[in-house]
PDB file of C-alpha atoms and ligand atoms in Angstrom:
ATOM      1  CA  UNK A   1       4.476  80.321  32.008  1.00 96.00           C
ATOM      2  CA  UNK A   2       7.408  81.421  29.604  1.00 97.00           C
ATOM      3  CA  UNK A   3       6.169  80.774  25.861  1.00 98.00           C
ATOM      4  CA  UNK A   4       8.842  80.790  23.605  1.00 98.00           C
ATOM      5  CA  UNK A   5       7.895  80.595  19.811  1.00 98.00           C
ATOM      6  CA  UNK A   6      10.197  79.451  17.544  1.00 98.00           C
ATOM      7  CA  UNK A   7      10.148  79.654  13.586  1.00 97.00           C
ATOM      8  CA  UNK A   8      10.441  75.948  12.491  1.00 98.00           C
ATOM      9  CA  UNK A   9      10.234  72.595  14.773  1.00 98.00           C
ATOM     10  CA  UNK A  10      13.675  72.574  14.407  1.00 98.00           C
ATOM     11  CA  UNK A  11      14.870  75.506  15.667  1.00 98.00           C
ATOM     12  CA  UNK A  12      11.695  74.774  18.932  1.00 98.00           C
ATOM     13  CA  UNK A  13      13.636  71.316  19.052  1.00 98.00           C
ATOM     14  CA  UNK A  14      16.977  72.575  19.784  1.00 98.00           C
ATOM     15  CA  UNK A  15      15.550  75.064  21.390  1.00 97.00           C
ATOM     16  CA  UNK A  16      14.256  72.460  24.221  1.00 98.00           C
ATOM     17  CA  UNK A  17      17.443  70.097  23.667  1.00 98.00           C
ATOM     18  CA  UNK A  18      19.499  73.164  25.113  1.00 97.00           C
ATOM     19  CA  UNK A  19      17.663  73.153  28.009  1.00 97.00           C
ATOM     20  CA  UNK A  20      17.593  69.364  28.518  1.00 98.00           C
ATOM     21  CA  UNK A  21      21.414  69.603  28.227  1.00 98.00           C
ATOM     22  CA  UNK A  22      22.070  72.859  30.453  1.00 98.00           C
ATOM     23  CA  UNK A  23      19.818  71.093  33.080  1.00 98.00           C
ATOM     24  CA  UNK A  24      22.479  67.941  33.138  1.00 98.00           C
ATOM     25  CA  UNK A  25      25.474  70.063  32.767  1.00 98.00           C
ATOM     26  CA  UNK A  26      24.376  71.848  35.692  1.00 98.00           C
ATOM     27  CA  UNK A  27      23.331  69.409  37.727  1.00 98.00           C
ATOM     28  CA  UNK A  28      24.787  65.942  36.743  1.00 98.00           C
ATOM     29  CA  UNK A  29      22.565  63.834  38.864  1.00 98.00           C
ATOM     30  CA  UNK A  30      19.627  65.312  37.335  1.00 98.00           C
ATOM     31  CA  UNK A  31      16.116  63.175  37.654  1.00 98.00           C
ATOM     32  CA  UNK A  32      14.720  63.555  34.185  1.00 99.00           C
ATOM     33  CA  UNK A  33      10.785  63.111  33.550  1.00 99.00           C
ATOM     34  CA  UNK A  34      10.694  62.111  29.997  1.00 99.00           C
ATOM     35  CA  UNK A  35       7.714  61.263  27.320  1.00 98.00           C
ATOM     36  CA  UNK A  36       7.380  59.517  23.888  1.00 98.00           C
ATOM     37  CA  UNK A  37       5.043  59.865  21.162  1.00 96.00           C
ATOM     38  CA  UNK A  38       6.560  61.533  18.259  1.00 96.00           C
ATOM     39  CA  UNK A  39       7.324  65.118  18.932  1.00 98.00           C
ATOM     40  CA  UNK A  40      10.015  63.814  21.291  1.00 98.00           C
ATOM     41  CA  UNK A  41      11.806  61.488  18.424  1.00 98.00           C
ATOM     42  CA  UNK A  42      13.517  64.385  17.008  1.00 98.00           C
ATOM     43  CA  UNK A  43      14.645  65.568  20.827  1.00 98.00           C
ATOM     44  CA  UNK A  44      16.174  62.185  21.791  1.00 98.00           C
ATOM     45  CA  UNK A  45      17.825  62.336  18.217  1.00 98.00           C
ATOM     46  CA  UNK A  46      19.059  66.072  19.252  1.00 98.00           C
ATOM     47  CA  UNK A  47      20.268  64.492  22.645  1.00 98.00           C
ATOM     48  CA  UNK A  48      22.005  61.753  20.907  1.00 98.00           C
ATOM     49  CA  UNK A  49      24.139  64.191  18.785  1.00 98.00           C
ATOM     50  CA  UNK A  50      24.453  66.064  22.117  1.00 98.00           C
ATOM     51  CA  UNK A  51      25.760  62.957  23.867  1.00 98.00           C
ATOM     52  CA  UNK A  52      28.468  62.450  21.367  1.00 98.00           C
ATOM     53  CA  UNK A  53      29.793  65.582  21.005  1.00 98.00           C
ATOM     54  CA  UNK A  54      30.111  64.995  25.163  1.00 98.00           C
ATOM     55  CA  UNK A  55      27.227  65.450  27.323  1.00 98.00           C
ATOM     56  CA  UNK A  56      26.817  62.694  29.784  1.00 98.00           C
ATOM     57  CA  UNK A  57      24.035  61.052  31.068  1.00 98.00           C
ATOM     58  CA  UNK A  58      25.802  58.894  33.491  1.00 98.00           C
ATOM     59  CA  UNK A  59      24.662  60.184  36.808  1.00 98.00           C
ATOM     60  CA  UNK A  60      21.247  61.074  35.831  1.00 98.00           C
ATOM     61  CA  UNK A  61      18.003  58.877  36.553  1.00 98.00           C
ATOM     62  CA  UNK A  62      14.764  59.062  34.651  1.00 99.00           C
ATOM     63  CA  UNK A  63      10.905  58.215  35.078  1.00 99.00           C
ATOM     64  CA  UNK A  64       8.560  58.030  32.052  1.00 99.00           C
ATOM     65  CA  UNK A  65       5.377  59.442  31.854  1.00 98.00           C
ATOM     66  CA  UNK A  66       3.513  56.656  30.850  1.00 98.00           C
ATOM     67  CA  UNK A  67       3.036  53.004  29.582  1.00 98.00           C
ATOM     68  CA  UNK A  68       0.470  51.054  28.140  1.00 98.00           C
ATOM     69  CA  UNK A  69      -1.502  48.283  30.462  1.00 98.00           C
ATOM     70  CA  UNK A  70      -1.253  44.861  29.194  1.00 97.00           C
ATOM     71  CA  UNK A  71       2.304  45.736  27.112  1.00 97.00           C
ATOM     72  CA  UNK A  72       5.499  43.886  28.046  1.00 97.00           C
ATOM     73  CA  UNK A  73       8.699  45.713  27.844  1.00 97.00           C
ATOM     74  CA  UNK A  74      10.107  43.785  25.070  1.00 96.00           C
ATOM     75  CA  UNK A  75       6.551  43.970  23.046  1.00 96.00           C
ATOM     76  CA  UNK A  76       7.408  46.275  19.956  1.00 95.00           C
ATOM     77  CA  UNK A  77       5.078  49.110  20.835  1.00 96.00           C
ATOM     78  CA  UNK A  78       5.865  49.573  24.282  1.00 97.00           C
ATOM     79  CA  UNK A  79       7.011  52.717  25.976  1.00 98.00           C
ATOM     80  CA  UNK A  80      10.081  50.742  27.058  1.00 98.00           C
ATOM     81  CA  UNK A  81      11.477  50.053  23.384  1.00 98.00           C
ATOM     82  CA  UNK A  82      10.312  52.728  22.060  1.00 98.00           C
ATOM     83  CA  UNK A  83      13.232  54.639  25.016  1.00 98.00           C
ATOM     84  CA  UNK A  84      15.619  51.651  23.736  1.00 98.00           C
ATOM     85  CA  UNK A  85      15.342  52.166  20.667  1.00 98.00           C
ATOM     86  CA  UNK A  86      15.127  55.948  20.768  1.00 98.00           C
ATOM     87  CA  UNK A  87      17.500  56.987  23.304  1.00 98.00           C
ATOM     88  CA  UNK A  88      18.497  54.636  26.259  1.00 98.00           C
ATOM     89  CA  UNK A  89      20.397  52.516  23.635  1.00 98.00           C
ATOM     90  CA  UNK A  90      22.784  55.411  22.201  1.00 98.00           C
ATOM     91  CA  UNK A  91      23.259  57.130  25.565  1.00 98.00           C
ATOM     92  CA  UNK A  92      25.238  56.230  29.135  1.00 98.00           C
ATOM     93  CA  UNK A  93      22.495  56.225  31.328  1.00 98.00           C
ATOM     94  CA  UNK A  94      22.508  53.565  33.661  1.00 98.00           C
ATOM     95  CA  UNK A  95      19.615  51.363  32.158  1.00 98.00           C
ATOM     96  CA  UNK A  96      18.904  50.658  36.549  1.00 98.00           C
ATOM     97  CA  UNK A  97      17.966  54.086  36.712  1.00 98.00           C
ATOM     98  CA  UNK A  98      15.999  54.304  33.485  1.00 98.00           C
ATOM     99  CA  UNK A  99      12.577  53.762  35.190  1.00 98.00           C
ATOM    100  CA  UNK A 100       9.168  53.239  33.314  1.00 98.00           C
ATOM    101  CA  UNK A 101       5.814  51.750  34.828  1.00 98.00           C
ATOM    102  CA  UNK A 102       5.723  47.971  34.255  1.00 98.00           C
ATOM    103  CA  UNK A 103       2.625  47.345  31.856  1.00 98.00           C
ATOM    104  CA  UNK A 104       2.428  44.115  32.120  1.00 98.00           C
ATOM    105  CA  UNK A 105       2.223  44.191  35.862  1.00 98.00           C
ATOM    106  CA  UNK A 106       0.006  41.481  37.209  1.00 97.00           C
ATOM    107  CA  UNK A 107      -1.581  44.415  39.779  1.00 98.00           C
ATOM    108  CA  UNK A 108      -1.622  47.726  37.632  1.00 98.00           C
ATOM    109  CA  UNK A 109      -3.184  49.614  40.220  1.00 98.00           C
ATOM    110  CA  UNK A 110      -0.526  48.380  42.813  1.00 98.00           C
ATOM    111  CA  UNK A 111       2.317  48.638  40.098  1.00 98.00           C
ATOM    112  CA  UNK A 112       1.321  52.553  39.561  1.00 98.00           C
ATOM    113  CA  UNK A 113       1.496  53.311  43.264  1.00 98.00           C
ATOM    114  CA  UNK A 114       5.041  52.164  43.296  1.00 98.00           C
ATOM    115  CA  UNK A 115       5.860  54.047  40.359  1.00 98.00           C
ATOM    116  CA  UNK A 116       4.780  57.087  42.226  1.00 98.00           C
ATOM    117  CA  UNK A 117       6.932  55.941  45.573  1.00 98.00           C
ATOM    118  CA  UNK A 118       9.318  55.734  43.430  1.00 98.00           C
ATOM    119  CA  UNK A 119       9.524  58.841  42.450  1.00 98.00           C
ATOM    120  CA  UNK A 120       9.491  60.535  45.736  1.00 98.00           C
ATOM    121  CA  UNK A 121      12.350  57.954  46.728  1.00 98.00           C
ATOM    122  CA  UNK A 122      14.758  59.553  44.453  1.00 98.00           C
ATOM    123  CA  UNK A 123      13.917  63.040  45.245  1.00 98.00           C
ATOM    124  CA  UNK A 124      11.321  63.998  43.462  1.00 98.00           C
ATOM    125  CA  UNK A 125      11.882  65.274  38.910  1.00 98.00           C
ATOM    126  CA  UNK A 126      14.275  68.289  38.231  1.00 98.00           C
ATOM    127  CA  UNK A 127      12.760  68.402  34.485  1.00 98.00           C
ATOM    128  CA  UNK A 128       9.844  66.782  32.876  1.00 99.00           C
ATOM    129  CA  UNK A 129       9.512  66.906  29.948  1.00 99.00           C
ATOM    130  CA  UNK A 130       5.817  66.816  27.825  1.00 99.00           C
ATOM    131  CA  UNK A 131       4.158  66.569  24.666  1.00 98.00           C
ATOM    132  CA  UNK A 132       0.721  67.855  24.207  1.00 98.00           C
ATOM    133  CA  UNK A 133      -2.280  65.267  23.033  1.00 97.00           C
ATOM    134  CA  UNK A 134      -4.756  67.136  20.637  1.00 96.00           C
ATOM    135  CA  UNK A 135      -7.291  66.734  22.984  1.00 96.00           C
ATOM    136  CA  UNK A 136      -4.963  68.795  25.943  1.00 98.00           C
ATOM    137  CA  UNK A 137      -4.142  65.285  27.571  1.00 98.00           C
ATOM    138  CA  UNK A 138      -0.604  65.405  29.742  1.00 98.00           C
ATOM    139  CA  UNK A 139       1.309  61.477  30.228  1.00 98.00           C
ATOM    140  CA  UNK A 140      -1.992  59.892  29.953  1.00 98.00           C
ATOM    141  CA  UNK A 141      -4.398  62.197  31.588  1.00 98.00           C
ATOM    142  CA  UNK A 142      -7.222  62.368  30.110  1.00 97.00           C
ATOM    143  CA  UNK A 143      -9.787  65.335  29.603  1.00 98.00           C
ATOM    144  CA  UNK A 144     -11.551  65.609  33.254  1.00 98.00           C
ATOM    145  CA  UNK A 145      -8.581  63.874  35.014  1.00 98.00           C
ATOM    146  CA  UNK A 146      -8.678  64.879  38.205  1.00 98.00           C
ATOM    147  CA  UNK A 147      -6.227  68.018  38.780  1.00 98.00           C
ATOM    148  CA  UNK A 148      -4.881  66.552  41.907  1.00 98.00           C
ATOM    149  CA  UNK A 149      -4.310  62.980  40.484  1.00 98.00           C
ATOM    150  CA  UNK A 150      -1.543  60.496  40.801  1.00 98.00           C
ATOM    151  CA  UNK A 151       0.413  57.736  38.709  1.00 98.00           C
ATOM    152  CA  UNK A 152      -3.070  55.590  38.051  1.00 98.00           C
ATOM    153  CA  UNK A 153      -4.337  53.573  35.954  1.00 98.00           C
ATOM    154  CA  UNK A 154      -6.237  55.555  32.848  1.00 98.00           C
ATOM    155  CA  UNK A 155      -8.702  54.553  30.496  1.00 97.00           C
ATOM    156  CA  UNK A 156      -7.756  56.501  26.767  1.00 97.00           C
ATOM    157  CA  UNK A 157     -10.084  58.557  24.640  1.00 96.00           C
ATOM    158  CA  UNK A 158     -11.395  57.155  21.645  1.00 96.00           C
ATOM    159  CA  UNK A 159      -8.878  60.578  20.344  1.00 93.00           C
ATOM    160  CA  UNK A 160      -5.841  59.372  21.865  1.00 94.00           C
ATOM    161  CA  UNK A 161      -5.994  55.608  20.523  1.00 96.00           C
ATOM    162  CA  UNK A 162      -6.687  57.116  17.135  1.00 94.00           C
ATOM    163  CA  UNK A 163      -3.993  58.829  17.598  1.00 92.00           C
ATOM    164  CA  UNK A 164      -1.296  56.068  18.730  1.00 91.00           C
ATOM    165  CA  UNK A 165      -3.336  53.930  15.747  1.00 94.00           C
ATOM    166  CA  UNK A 166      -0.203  54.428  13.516  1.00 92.00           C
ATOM    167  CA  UNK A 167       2.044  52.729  15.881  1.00 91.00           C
ATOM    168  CA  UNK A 168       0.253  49.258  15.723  1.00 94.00           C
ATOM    169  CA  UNK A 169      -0.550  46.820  12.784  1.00 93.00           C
ATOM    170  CA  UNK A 170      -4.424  46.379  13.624  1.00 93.00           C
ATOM    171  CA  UNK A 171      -7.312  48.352  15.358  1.00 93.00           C
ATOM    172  CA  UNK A 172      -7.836  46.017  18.077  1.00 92.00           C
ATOM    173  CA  UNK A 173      -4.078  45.627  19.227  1.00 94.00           C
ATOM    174  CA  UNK A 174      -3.854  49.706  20.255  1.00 95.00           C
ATOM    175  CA  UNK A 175      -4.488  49.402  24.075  1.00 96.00           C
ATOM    176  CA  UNK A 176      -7.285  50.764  26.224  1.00 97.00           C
ATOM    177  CA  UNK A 177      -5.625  51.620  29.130  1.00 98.00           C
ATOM    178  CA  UNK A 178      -2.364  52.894  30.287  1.00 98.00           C
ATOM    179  CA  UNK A 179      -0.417  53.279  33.534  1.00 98.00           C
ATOM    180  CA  UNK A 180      -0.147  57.725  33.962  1.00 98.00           C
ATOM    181  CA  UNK A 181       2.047  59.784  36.127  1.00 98.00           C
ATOM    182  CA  UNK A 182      -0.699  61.780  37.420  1.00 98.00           C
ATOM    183  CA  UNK A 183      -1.335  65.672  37.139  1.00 98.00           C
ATOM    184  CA  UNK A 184      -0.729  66.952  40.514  1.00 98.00           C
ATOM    185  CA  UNK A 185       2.948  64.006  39.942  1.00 98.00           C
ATOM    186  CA  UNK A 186       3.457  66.298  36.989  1.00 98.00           C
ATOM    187  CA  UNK A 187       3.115  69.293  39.012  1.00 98.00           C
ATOM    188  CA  UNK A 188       5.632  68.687  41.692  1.00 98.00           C
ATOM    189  CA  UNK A 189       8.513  68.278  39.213  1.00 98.00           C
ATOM    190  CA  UNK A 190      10.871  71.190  40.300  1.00 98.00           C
ATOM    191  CA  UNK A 191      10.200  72.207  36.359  1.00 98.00           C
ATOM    192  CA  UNK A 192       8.289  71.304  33.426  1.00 98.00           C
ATOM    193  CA  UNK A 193       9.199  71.937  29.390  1.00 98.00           C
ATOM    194  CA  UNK A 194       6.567  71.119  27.150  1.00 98.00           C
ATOM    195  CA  UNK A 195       7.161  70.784  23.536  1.00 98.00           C
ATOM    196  CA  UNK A 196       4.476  71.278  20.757  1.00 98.00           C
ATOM    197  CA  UNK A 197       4.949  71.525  16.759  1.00 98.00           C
ATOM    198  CA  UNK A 198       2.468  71.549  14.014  1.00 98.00           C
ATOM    199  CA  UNK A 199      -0.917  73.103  13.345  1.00 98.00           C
ATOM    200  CA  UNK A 200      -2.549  70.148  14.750  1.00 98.00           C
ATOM    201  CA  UNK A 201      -1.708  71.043  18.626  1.00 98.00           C
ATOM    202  CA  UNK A 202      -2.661  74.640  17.944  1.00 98.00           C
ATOM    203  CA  UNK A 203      -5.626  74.683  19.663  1.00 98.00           C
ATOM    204  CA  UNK A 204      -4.957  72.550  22.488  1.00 98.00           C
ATOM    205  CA  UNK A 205      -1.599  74.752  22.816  1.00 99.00           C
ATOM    206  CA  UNK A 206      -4.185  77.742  22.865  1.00 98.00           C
ATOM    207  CA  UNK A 207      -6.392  75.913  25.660  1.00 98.00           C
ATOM    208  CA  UNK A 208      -3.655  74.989  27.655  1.00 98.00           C
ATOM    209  CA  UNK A 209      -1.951  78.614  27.636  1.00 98.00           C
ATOM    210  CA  UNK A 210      -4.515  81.290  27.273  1.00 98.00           C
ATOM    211  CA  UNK A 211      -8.101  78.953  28.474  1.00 98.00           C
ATOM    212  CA  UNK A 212      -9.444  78.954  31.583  1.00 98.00           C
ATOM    213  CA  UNK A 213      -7.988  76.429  34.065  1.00 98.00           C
ATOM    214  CA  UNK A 214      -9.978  73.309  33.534  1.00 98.00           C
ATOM    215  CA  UNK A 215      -9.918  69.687  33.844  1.00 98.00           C
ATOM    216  CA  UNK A 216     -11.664  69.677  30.582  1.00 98.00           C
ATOM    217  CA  UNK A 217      -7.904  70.230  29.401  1.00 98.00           C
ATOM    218  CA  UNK A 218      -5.568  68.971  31.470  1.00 98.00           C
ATOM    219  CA  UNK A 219      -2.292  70.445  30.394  1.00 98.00           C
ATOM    220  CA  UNK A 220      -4.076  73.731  31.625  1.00 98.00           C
ATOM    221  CA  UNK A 221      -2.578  72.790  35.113  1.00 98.00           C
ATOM    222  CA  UNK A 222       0.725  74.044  33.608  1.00 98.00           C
ATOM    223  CA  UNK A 223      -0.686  77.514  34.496  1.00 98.00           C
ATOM    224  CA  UNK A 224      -0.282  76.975  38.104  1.00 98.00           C
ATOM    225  CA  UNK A 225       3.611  75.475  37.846  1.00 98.00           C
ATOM    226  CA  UNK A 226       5.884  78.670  38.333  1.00 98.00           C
ATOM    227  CA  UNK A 227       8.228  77.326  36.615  1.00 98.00           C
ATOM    228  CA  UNK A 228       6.424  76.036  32.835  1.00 98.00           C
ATOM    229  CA  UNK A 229       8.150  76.464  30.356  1.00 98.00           C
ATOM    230  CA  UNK A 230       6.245  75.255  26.585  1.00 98.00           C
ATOM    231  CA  UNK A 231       8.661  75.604  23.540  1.00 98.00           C
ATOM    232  CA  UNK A 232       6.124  76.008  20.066  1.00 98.00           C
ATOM    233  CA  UNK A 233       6.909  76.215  16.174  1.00 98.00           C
ATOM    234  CA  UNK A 234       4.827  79.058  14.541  1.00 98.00           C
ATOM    235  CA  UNK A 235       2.076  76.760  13.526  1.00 98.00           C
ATOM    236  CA  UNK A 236       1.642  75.439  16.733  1.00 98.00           C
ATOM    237  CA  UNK A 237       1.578  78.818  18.431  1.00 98.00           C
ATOM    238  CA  UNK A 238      -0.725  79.961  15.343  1.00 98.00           C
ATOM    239  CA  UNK A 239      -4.195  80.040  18.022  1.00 98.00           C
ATOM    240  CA  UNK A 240      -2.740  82.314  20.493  1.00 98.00           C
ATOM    241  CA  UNK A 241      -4.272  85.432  21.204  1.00 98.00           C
ATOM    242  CA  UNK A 242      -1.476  86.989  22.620  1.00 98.00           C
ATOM    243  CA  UNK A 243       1.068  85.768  20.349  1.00 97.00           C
ATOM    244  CA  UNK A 244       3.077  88.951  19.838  1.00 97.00           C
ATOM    245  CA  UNK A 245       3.050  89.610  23.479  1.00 97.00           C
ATOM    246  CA  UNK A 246       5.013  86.198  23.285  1.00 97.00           C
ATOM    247  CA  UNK A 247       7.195  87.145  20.796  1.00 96.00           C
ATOM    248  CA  UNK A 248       8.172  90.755  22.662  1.00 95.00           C
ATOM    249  CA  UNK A 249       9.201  88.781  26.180  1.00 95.00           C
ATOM    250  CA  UNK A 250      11.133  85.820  24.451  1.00 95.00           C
ATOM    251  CA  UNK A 251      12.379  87.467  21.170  1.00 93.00           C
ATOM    252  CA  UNK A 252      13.810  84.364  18.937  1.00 91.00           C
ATOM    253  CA  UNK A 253      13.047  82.207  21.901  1.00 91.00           C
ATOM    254  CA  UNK A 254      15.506  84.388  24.157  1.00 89.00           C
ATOM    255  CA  UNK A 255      15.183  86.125  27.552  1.00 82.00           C
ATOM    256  CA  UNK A 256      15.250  90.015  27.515  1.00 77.00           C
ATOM    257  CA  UNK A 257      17.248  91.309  29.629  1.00 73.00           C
ATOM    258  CA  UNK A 258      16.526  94.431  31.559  1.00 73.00           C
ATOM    259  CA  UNK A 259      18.058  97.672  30.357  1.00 64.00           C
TER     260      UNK A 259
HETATM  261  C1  F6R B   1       3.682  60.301  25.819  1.00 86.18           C
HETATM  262  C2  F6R B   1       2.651  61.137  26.402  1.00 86.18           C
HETATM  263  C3  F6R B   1       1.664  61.888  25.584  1.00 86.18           C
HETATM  264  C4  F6R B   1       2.231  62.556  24.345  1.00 86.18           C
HETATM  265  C5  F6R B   1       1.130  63.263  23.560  1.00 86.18           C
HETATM  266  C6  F6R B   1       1.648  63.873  22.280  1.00 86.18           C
HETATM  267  O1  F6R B   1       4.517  59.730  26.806  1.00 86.18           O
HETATM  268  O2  F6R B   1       2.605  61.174  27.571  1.00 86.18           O
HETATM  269  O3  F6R B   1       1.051  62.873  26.405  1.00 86.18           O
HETATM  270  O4  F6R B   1       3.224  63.465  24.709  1.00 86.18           O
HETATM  271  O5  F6R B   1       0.110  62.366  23.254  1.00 86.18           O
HETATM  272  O6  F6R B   1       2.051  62.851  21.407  1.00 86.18           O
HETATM  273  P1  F6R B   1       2.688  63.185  20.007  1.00 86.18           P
HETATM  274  O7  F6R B   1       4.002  63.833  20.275  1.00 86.18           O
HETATM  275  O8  F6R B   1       2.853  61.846  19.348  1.00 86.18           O
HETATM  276  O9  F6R B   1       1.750  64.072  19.305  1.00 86.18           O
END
């Protein structure tokens, strides 16, 4: 895993917006895993700027992580418009190869086994990118998802709806279930960069890096990915043991380079 601790979320944010961007300069046709939820906002925002100072999204395809059961794509709180009104609306990404699971599916369980064809269809994801729940969830995987899981349907903590309460007007309207790449789908992307900020994820950040590998927290699994990559602001890095060991191999969020 390469932990790379930045001062501020907004230095961490560009930080991970660089990468996004050298990942599509480099390779055009990119297939881009991409999450919500709001450490991402001020990414897509980043990527926005990016996009008009030039960087083209064009050729590249993209599969979401996740999206609520029961949720069409025009319902306000859906995945779907929340990548409208985020990023697929001020980009040029074909919107045929913007790809999210269909919530409102008749056959969920059906509709998230396509998702996952899907995804091997087009080659498999160059870059995923992640957020972090507070209770060390990945897409939608809950604590004791299986490690070898696939796009499924979940049923969300009591945690994680708490969590997505601020999104919707009333209690009962946040949904129960959601539609989840699973973990072992987030482990065959060709890379992975997760982003966490804020004291809040500091001790799910601290699970995930430095705990034992457990289902208990499923980001954990990132420890097994040779090619992790999880971008922190200081207070979200504030748990780790071996923080200044961090600090030494990525100085400033840099490589060192062998003398
Ligand atoms: C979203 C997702 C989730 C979030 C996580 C963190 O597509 O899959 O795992 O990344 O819940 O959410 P925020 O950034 O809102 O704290």
């Amino acid at each position: 895993m390469k932990v790379l601790i930045l001062d501020t979320p907004k230095v961490a944010i560009a930080r991970a917006a660089q990468t996004v961007a050298e990942t599509v300069r480099t390779n055009p046709q990119a297939v881009l895993g991409l999450a919500t939820g709001g450490t991402m906002l001020p990414l897509y925002d980043h990527l926005r700027t990016l996009h008009s100072e030039g960087l083209s999204f064009a050729g590249t395809t993209s599969f979401n992580l996740d999206e609520y059961v029961g949720l069409s794509p025009d319902h306000p709180c859906s995945y779907h418009r929340y990548m409208a009104e985020a990023l697929f609306d001020y980009i040029d990404i074909d919107p045929s190869h913007a790809h999210l699971p269909k919530g409102d599916s008749t056959n969920a369980h059906a509709e998230a086994n396509r998702y996952e064809a899907r995804i091997v269809e087009a080659g498999g994801i160059d870059l995923q990118l992640l957020g972090i729940g507070i209770n060390g969830h990945i897409g939608f995987n809950e604590p004791t998802s299986s490690l070898g899981s696939r796009t499924r349907v979940k049923t969300l903590t009591e945690s994680t709806r708490q969590a997505n309460r601020v999104y919707f007007e009333r209690d009962d309207q946040v949904p129960g279930f959601a539609i989840t790449m699973g973990v072992a789908t987030i482990l065959e992307a060709k890379s992975c960069l997760l982003i966490a900020t804020g004291a809040g994820k500091a001790e799910a950040v601290a699970a995930m890096i430095e705990g034992p590998l457990s289902a208990l927290c499923p980001a954990s699994a990132l420890q097994l990915h040779p090619a992790a990559t999880i971008v922190l602001d200081a207070a979200a890095a504030h748990c780790l043991r071996l923080r200044d060991y961090y600090h030494h191999v990525h100085p400033e969020g840099k490589d060192r380079v062998l003398a």
